[in-house]
C-alpha atoms as an extended CHARMM CRD file, in Angstrom:
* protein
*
       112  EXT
         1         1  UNK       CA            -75.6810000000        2.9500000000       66.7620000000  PROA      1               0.0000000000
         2         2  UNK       CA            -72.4150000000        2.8660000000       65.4000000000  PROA      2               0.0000000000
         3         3  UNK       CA            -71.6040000000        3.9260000000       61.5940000000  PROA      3               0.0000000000
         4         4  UNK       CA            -70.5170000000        0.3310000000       60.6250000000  PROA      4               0.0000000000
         5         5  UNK       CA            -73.6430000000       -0.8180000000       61.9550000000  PROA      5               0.0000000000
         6         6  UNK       CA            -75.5260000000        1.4690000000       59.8860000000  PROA      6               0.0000000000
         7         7  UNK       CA            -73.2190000000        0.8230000000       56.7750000000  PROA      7               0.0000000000
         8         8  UNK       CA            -73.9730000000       -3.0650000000       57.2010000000  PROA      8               0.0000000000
         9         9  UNK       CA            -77.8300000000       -2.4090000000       57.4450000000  PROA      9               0.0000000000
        10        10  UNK       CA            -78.2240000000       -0.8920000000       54.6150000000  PROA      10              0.0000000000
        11        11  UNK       CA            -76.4250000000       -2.9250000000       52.4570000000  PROA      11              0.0000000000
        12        12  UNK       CA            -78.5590000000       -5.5350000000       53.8670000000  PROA      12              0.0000000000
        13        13  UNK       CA            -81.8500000000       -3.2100000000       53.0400000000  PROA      13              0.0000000000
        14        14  UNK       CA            -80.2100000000       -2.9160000000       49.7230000000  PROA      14              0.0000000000
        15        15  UNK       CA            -79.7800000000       -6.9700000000       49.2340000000  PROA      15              0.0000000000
        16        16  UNK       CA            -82.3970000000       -9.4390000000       47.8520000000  PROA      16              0.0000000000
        17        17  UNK       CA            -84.5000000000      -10.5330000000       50.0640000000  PROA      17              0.0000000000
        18        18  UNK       CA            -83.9240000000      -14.1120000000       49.7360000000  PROA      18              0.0000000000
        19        19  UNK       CA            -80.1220000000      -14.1480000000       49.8410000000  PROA      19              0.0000000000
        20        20  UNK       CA            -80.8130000000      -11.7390000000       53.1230000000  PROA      20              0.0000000000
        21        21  UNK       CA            -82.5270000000      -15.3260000000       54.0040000000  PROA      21              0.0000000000
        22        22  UNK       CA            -80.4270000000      -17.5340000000       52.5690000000  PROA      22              0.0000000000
        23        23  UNK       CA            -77.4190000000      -15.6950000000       54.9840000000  PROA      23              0.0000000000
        24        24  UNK       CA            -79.6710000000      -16.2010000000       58.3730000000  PROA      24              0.0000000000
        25        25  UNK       CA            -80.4010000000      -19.9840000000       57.7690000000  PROA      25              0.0000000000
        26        26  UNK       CA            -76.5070000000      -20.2890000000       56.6770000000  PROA      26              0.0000000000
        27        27  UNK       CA            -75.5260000000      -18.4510000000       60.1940000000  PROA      27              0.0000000000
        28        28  UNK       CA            -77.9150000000      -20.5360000000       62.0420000000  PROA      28              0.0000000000
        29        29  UNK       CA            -76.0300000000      -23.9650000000       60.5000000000  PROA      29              0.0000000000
        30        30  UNK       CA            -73.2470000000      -22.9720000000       61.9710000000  PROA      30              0.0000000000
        31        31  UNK       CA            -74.8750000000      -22.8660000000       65.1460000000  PROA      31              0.0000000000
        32        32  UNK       CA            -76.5680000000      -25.9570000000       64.6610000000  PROA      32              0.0000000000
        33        33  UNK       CA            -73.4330000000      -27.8430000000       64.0030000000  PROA      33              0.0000000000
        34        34  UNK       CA            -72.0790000000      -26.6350000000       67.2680000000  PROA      34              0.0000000000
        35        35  UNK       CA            -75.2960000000      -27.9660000000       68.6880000000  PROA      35              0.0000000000
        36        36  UNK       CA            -74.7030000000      -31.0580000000       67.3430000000  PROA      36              0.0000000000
        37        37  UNK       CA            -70.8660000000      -31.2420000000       68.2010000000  PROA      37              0.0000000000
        38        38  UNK       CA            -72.0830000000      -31.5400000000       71.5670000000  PROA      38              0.0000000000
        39        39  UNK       CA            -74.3150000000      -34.4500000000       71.7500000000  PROA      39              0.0000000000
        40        40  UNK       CA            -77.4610000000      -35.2830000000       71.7790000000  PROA      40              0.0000000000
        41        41  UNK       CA            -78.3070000000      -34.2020000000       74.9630000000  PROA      41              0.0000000000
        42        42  UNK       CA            -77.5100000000      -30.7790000000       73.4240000000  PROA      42              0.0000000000
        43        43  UNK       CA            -79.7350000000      -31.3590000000       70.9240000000  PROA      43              0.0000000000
        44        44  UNK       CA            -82.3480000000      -32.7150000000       72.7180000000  PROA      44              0.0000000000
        45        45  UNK       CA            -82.1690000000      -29.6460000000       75.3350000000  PROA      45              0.0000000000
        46        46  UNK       CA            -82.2380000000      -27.1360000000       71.9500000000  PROA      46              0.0000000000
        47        47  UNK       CA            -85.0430000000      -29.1210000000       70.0120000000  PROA      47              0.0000000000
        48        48  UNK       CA            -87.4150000000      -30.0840000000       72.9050000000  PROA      48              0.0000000000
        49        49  UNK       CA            -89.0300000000      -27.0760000000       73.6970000000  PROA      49              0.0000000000
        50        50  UNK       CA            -89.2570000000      -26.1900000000       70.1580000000  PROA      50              0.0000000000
        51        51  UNK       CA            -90.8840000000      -28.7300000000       68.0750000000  PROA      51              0.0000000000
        52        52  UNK       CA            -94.0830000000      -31.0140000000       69.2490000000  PROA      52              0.0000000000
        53        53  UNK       CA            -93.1680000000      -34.5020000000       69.9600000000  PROA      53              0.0000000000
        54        54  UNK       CA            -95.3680000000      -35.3340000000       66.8930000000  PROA      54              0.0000000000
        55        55  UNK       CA            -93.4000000000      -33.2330000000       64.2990000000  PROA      55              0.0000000000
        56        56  UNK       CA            -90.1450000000      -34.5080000000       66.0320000000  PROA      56              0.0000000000
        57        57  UNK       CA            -90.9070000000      -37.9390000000       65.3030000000  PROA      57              0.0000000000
        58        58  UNK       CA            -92.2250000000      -37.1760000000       61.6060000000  PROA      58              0.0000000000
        59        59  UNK       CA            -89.5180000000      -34.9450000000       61.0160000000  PROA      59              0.0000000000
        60        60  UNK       CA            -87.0720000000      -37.7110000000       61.9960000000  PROA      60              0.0000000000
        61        61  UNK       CA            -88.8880000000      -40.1360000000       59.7710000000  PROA      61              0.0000000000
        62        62  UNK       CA            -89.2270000000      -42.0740000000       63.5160000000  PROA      62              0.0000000000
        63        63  UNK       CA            -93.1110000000      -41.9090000000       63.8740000000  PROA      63              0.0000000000
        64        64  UNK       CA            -94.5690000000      -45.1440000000       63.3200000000  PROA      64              0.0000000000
        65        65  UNK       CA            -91.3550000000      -46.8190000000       64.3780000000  PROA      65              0.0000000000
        66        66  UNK       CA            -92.5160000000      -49.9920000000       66.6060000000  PROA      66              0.0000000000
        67        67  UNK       CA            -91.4340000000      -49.5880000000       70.0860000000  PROA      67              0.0000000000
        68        68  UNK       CA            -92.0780000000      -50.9320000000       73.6620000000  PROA      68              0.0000000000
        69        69  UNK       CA            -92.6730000000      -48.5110000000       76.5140000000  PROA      69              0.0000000000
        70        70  UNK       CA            -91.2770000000      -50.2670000000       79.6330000000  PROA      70              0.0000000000
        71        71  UNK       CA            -92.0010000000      -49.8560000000       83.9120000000  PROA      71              0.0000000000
        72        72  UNK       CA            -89.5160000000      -51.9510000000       85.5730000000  PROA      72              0.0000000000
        73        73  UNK       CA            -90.4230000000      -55.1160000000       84.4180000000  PROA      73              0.0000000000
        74        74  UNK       CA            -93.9860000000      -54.1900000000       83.3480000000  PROA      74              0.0000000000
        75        75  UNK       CA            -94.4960000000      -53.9620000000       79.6000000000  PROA      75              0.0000000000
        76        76  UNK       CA            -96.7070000000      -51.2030000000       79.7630000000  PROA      76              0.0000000000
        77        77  UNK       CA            -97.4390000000      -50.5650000000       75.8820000000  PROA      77              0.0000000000
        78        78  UNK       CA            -96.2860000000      -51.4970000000       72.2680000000  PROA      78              0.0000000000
        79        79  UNK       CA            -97.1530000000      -49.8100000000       69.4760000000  PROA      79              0.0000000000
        80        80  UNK       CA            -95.9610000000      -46.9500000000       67.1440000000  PROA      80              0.0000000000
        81        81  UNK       CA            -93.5430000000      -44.6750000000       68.3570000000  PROA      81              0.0000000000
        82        82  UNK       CA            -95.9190000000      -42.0050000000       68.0970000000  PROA      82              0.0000000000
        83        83  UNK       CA            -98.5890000000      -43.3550000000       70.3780000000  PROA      83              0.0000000000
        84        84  UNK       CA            -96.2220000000      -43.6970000000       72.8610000000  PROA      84              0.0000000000
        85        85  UNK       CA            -95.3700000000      -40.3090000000       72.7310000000  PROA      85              0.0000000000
        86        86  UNK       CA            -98.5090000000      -39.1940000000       73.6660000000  PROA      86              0.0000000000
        87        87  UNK       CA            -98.7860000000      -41.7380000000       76.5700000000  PROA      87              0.0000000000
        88        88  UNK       CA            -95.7550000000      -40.4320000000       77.8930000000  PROA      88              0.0000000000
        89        89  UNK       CA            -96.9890000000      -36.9940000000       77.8800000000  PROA      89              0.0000000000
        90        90  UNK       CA           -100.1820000000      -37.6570000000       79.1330000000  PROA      90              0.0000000000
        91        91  UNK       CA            -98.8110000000      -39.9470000000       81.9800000000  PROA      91              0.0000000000
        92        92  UNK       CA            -95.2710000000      -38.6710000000       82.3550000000  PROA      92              0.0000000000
        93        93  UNK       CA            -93.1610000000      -41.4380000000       84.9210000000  PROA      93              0.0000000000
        94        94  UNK       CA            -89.2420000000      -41.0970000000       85.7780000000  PROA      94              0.0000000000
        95        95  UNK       CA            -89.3270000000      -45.0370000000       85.5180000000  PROA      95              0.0000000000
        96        96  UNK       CA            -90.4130000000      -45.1410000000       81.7050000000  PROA      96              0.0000000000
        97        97  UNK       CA            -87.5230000000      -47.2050000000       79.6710000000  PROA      97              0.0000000000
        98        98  UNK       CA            -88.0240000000      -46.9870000000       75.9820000000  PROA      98              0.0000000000
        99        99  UNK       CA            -86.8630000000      -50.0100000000       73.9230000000  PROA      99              0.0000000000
       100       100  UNK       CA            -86.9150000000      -49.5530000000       69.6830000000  PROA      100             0.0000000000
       101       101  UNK       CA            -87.9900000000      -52.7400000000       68.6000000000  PROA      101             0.0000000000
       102       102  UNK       CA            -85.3970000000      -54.5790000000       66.3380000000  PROA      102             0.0000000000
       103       103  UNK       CA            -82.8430000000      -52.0430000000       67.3080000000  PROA      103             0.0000000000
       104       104  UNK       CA            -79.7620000000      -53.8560000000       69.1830000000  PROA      104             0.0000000000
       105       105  UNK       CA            -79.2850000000      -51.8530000000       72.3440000000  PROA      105             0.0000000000
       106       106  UNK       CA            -81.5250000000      -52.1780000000       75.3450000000  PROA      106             0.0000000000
       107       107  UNK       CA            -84.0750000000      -50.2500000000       76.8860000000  PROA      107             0.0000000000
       108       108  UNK       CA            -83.1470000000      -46.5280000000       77.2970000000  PROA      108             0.0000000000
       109       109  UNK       CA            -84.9300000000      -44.7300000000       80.0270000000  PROA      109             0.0000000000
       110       110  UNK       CA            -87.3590000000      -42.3100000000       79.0570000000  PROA      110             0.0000000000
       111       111  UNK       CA            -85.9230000000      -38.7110000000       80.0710000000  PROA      111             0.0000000000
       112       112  UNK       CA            -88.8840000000      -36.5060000000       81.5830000000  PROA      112             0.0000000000
């Protein structure tokens, strides 16, 4: 280990423990806005496997949304955003389109 390495550890053993904290979550903003400066599909691909599809959608205030989940022309459910979560990861189907009900853009397909 190098000596500036060891210099910059113990000045962080020496710091409070909360600013030590404070520094991480700061550091990790960064990374999130460069995350987020590369579209959603970034995000998605970062926030996916780490969050359950329920805390997503609470944490996004998107839960009980209304939405349509859509087969071709089949209307295969309505309902919260939140049950249709669950369908869709019980019965995962390339074909899924998802449309947000009173939002202006059409169906989006259903990425699985």
């Amino acid at each position: 280990m190098s000596s500036v390495r060891r210099l910059w550890e113990k000045v962080l053993e020496a710091a409070e423990e909360d600013l030590v904290r404070e520094l991480v979550h700061s550091l990790k903003a960064e990374e999130a806005e460069a995350i987020c400066g590369r579209g959603i599909a970034a995000v998605a691909a970062y926030a996916l496997p780490r969050a359950e599809p329920p805390d997503l959608l609470a944490f996004l205030e998107m839960d009980a949304r209304p939405a349509v989940l859509w087969r071709g022309d089949e209307r295969v459910m309505e309902g919260e955003l939140l049950e249709i979560a669950f369908h869709v990861e019980e019965h995962p189907d390339p074909g899924y389109r998802l449309e947000l009900v009173g939002a202006a853009e059409p169906a989006e397909p259903v990425a699985r």
